[in-house]
XYZ file of C-alpha atoms in Angstrom:
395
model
C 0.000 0.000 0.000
C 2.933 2.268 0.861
C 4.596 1.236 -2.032
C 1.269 2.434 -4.220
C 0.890 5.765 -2.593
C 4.490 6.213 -3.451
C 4.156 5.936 -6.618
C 0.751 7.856 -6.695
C 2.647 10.867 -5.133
C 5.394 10.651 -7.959
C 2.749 11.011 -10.598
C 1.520 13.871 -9.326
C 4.532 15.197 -8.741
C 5.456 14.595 -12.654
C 2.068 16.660 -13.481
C 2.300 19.491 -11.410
C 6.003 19.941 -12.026
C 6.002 23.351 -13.822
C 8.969 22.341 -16.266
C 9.916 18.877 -16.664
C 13.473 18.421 -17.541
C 14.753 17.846 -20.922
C 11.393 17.757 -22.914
C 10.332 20.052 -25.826
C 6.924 20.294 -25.199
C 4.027 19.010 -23.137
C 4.050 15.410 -24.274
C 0.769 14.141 -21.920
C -1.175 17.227 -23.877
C 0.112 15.806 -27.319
C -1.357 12.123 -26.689
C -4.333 12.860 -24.526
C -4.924 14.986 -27.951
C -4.402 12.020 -30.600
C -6.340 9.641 -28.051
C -9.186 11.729 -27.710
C -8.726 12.201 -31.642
C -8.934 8.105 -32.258
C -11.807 7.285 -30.174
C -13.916 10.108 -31.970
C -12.945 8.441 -35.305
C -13.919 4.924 -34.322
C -16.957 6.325 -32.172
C -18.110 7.911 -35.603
C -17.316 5.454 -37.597
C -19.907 3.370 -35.806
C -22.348 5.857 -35.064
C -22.582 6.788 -38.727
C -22.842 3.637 -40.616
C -26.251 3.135 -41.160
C -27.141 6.935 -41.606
C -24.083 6.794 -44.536
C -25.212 3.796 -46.201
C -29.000 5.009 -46.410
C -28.032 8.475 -47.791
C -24.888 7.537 -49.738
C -24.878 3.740 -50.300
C -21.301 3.837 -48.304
C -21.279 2.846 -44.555
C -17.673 4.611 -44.426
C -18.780 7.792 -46.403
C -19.207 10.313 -43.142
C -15.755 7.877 -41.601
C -13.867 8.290 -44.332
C -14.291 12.444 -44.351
C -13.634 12.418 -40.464
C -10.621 10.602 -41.222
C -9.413 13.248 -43.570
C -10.777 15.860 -40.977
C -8.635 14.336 -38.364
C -5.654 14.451 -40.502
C -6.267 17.854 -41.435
C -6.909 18.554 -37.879
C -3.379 17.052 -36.927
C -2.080 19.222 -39.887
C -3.656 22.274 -38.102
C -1.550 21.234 -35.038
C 1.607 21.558 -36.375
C 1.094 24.646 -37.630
C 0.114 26.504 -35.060
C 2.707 24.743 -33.423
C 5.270 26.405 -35.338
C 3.071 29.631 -35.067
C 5.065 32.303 -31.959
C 2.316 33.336 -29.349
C 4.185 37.003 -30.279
C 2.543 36.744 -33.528
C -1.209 36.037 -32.047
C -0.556 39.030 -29.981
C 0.345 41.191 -32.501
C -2.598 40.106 -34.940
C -5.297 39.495 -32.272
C -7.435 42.577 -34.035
C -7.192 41.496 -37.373
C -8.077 37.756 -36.433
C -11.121 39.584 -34.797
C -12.351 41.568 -37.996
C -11.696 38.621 -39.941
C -14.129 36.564 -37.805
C -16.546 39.289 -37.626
C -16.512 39.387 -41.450
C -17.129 35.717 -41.931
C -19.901 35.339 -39.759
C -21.637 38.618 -41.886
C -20.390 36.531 -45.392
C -22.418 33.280 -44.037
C -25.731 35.150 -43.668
C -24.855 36.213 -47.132
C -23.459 32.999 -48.905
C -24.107 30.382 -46.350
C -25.082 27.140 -46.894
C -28.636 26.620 -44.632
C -29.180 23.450 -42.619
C -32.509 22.617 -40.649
C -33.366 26.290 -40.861
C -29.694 27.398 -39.634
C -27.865 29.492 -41.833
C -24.200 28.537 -40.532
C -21.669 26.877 -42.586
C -19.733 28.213 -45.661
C -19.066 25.085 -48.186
C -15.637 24.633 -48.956
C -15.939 21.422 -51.133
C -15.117 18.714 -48.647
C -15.588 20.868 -45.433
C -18.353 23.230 -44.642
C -16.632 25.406 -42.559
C -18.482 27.178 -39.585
C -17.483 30.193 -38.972
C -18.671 30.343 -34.941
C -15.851 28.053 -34.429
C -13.174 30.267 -35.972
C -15.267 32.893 -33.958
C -14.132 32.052 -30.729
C -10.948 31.415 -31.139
C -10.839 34.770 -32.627
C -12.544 36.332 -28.836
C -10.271 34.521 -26.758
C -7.014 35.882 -28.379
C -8.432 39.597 -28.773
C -9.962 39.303 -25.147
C -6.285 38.025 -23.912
C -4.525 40.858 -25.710
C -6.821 43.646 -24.291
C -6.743 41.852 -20.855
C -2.378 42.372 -21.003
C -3.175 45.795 -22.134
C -5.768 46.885 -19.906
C -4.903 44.991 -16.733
C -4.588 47.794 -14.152
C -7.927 49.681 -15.746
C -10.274 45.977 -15.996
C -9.068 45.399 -11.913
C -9.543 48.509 -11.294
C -12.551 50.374 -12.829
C -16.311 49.332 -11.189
C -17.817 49.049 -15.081
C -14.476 47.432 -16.537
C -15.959 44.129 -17.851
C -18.821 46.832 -20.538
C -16.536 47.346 -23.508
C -15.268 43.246 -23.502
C -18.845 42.189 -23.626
C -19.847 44.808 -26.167
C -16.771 43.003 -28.573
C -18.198 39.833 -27.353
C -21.698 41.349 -28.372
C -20.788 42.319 -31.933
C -20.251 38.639 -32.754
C -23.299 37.522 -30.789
C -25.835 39.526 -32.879
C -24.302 37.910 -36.184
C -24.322 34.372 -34.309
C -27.618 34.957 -32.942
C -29.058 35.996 -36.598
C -27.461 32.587 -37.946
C -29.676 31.226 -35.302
C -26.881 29.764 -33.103
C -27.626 30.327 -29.826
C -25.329 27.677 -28.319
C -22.048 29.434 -29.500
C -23.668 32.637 -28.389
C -23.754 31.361 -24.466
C -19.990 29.738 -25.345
C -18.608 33.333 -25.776
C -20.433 35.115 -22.610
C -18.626 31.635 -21.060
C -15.195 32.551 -22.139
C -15.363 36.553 -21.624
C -17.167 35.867 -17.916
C -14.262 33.235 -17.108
C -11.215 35.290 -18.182
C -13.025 38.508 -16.632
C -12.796 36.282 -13.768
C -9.068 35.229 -14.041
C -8.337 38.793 -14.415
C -9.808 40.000 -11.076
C -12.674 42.319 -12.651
C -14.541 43.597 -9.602
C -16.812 40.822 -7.757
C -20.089 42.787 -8.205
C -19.712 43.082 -12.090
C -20.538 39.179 -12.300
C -23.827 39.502 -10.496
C -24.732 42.118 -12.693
C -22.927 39.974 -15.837
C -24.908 36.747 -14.055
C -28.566 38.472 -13.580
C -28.040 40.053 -17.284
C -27.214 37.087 -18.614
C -29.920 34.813 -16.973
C -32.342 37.632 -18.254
C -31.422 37.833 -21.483
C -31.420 34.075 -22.200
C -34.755 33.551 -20.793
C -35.586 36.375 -22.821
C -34.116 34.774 -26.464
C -35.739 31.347 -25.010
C -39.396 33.014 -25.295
C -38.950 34.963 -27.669
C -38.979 32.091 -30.223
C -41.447 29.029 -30.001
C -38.778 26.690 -31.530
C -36.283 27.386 -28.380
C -39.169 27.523 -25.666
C -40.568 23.907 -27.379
C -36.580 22.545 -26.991
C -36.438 23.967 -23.349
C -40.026 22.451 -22.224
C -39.261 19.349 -24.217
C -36.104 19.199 -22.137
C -38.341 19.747 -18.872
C -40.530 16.419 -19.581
C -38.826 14.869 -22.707
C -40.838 11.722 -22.826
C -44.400 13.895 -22.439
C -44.018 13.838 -26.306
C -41.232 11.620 -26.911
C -42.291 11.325 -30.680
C -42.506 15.595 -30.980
C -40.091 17.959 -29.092
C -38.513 14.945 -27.033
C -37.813 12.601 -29.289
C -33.894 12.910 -30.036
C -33.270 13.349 -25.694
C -35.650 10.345 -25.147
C -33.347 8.325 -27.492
C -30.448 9.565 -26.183
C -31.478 8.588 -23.083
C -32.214 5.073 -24.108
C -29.105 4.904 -25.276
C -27.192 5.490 -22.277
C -29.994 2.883 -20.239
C -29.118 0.206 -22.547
C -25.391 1.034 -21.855
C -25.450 0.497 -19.049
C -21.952 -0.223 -16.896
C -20.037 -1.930 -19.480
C -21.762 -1.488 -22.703
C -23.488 -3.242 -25.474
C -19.980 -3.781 -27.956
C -18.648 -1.030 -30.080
C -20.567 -1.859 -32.948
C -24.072 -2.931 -31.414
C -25.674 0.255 -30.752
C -29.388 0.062 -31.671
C -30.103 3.592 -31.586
C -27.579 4.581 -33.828
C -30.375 2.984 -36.276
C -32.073 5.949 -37.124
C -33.484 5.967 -33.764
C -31.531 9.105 -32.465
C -30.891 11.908 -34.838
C -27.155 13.297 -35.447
C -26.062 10.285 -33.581
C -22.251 10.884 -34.588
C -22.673 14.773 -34.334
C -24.418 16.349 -31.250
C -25.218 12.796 -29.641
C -22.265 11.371 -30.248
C -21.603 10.718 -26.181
C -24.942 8.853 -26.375
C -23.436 6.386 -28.826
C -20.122 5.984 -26.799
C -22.752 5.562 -23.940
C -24.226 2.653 -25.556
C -21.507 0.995 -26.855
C -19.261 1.677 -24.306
C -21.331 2.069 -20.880
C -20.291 4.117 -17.979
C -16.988 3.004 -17.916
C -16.455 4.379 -21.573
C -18.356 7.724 -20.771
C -15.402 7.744 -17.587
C -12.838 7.101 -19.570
C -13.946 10.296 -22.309
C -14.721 12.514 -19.703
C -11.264 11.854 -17.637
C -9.209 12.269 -20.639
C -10.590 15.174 -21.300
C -10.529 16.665 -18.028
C -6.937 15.693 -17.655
C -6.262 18.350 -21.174
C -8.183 20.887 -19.524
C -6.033 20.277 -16.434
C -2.597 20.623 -18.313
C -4.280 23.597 -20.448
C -5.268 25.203 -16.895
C -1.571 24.946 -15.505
C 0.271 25.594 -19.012
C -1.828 29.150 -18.324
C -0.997 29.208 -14.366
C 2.772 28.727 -15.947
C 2.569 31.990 -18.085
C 1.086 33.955 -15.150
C 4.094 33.102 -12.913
C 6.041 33.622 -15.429
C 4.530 37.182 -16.339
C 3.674 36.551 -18.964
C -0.218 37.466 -19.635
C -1.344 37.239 -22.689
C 0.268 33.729 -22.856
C -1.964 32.712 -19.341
C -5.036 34.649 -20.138
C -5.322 32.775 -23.944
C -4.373 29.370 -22.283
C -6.789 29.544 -20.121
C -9.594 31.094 -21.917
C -9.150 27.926 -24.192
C -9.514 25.748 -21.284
C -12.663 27.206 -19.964
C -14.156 27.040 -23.725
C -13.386 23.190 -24.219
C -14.443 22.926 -20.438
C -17.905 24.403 -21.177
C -18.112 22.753 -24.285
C -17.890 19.220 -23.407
C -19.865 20.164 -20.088
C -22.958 21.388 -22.187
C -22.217 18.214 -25.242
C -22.650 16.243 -22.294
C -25.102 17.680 -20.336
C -27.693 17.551 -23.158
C -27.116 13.910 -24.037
C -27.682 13.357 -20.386
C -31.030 15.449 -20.368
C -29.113 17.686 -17.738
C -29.256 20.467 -20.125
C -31.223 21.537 -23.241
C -30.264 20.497 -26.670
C -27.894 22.629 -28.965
C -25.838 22.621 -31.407
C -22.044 22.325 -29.592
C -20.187 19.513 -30.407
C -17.909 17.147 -28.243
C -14.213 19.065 -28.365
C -12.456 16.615 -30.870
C -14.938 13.534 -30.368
C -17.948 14.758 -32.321
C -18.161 14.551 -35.871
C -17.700 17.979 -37.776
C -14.721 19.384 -39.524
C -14.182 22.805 -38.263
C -14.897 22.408 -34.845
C -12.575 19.401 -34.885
C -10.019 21.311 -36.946
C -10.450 24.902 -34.497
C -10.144 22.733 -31.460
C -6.470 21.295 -32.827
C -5.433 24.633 -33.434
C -6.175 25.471 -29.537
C -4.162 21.929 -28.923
C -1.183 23.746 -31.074
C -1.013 27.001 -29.365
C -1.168 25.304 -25.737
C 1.501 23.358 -26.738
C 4.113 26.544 -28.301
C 2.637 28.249 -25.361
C 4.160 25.243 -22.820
C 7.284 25.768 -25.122
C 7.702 29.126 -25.169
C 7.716 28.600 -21.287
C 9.888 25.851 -20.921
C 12.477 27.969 -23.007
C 12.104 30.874 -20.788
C 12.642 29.430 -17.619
C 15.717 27.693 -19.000
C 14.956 25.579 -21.822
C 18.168 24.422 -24.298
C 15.788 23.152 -26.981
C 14.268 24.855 -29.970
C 11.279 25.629 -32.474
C 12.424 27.117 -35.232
C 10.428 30.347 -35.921
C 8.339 30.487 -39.079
């Protein structure tokens, strides 16, 4: 027993070391990445199947673009890998306007999908500009958070002019409809506020505004208020406004501890709609049980965790905007996979967020490596400062 808690203690001690000796980067971030990248390929793959072969006659067709997707999104990596955290800095406005400018151009030229006017086709990827969206907040919002420090700690109505930039993309998101990414940036601004040290009464206000204006989007359109009262009592109509949570459900009952077989999912028949998108956990439920619902959820708390110290590391460093984008990443993939699973669960209502890179769904798969890559040059770039012999090279 001794002998165990020994060894316990070590591993911790290896994960809360703030530079481990003689390594380039963050190795436990790069394969808690790639893992979490395989089991959403073969959790689509199986998920998808029958919904490929009725549409396309192919049981691979949607496996065979996340595997190209995943390579892409490995691709994506690497790059931003190579990408200086100097560089985000120094573009963080144009990245904004850029943003800002695609989510106008997919009202314009989008491609529309169950009413939703949100992806731009690119040939084999319909991009979705949300995605790229908040990325773009979280860099700008670090960069005026190193800028402003002393005025957003100081100043009673600090946290007004981030949430009107966070409010210029909501309107365009909100006009899309896409309601989901809309709550994903108040997340992100409200957590780095947070980090910051914005003034304590600013969140209740932030928290009651918020709350008000959600409830307020949530009546104000009889498709939402049908989603959040078929959320309240899903199987009152569990062939109308509950029938993809009741199947979701029913997915994760048949799961039970251990799982039917990866493979043997039943509701992956057509039962439960965008089974390898939105309901993807469902599946893994199913297949998988509990123990393979665990084992997703652990792995991808343990990224948050080393994306959350990787951003502790810049701040003791001093360096900000490093810390404050590190860890408005980890609060977005947080919230993400929170409200992913949440809704498969019935804990939440259902929207459109995907499971950070299990889910099916190029760009948010491809955005969400990007994050993987900057953590990573971030852990690098603070490695080398605090000692470091190895290099990146620059591009």
């Amino acid at each position: 027993m001794m002998e165990f808690i020994t060894q316990l203690k070590q591993s911790y001690d290896r994960w809360m070391r703030i530079t481990p000796q003689g390594l380039l980067y963050d190795r436990a971030l790069w394969w808690l990445f790639v893992i979490l990248l395989m089991i959403g390929l073969i959790a689509v793959t199986s998920a998808s199947m029958p919904y490929s072969s009725r549409l396309y006659n192919d049981p691979f067709y949607f496996a065979k673009r996340d595997a190209v997707y995943v390579l892409l999104s490995l691709a994506t990596c690497y790059i931003t890998l190579r990408f200086p955290s100097a560089k985000w800095e120094k573009m963080h406005a144009a990245i904004f306007w850029i943003a800002v400018i695609m989510l106008i151009l997919v009202l314009v030229i989008g491609t529309s999908v169950n009413g939703a006017k949100r992806w731009i086709s690119l040939g084999i990827l319909n991009f979705q500009p949300a995605e790229f969206a908040k990325l773009a907040l979280t860099c700008f919002l670090a960069s005026y958070f190193t800028r402003r420090y002393d005025e957003v700690r100081g100043r009673k109505f600090s946290a007004i002019k981030p949430f009107i930039v966070m409010g210029v993309m909501g309107i365009f998101l909100l006009v899309q409809p896409d309601m989901g990414s809309t709550v994903v940036l108040f997340v992100i601004t409200f957590g780095m506020l947070f980090i910051v040290g914005a003034h304590f009464l600013q969140f209740l206000f932030l928290i009651a505004t918020g709350g008000i204006l959600g409830l307020w989007l949530v009546v104000s359109a009889s498709y939402r208020l049908k989603r959040f009262t078929g959320f309240l009592e899903p199987f009152k109509d569990p062939y109308g406004t509950g029938f993809q949570l009741t199947n979701s459900l029913m997915a994760f009952g048949r799961g039970e501890i251990s799982g039917e077989g990866l493979g043997n999912s039943i509701q992956k028949l057509e039962y439960l709609p965008e089974a390898h998108t939105d309901f993807i956990m469902a599946i893994i439920g199913e297949e998988f049980g509990f123990i393979g619902i665990v084992i997703v959820v652990i792995l991808l708390g343990l990224l948050i965790f080393r994306a959350l110290k990787i951003g502790r590391e810049s701040l003791m460093l001093e360096q900000r905007f490093r810390g404050f984008f590190a860890l408005g990443i980890s609060f977005w993939i947080f919230f993400q996979g929170f409200v992913n699973l949440g809704m498969a669960l019935g804990m939440l209502p259902t929207k459109g967020l995907t499971f950070p890179l299990v889910s099916y769904g190029g760009s948010s798969i491809i955005i969400m490596s990007a994050t993987v890559g900057i953590l990573l040059r971030i852990d690098h770039e603070n490695r080398l400062q605090r000692g470091g012999q190895a290099r990146l090279r620059d591009d």
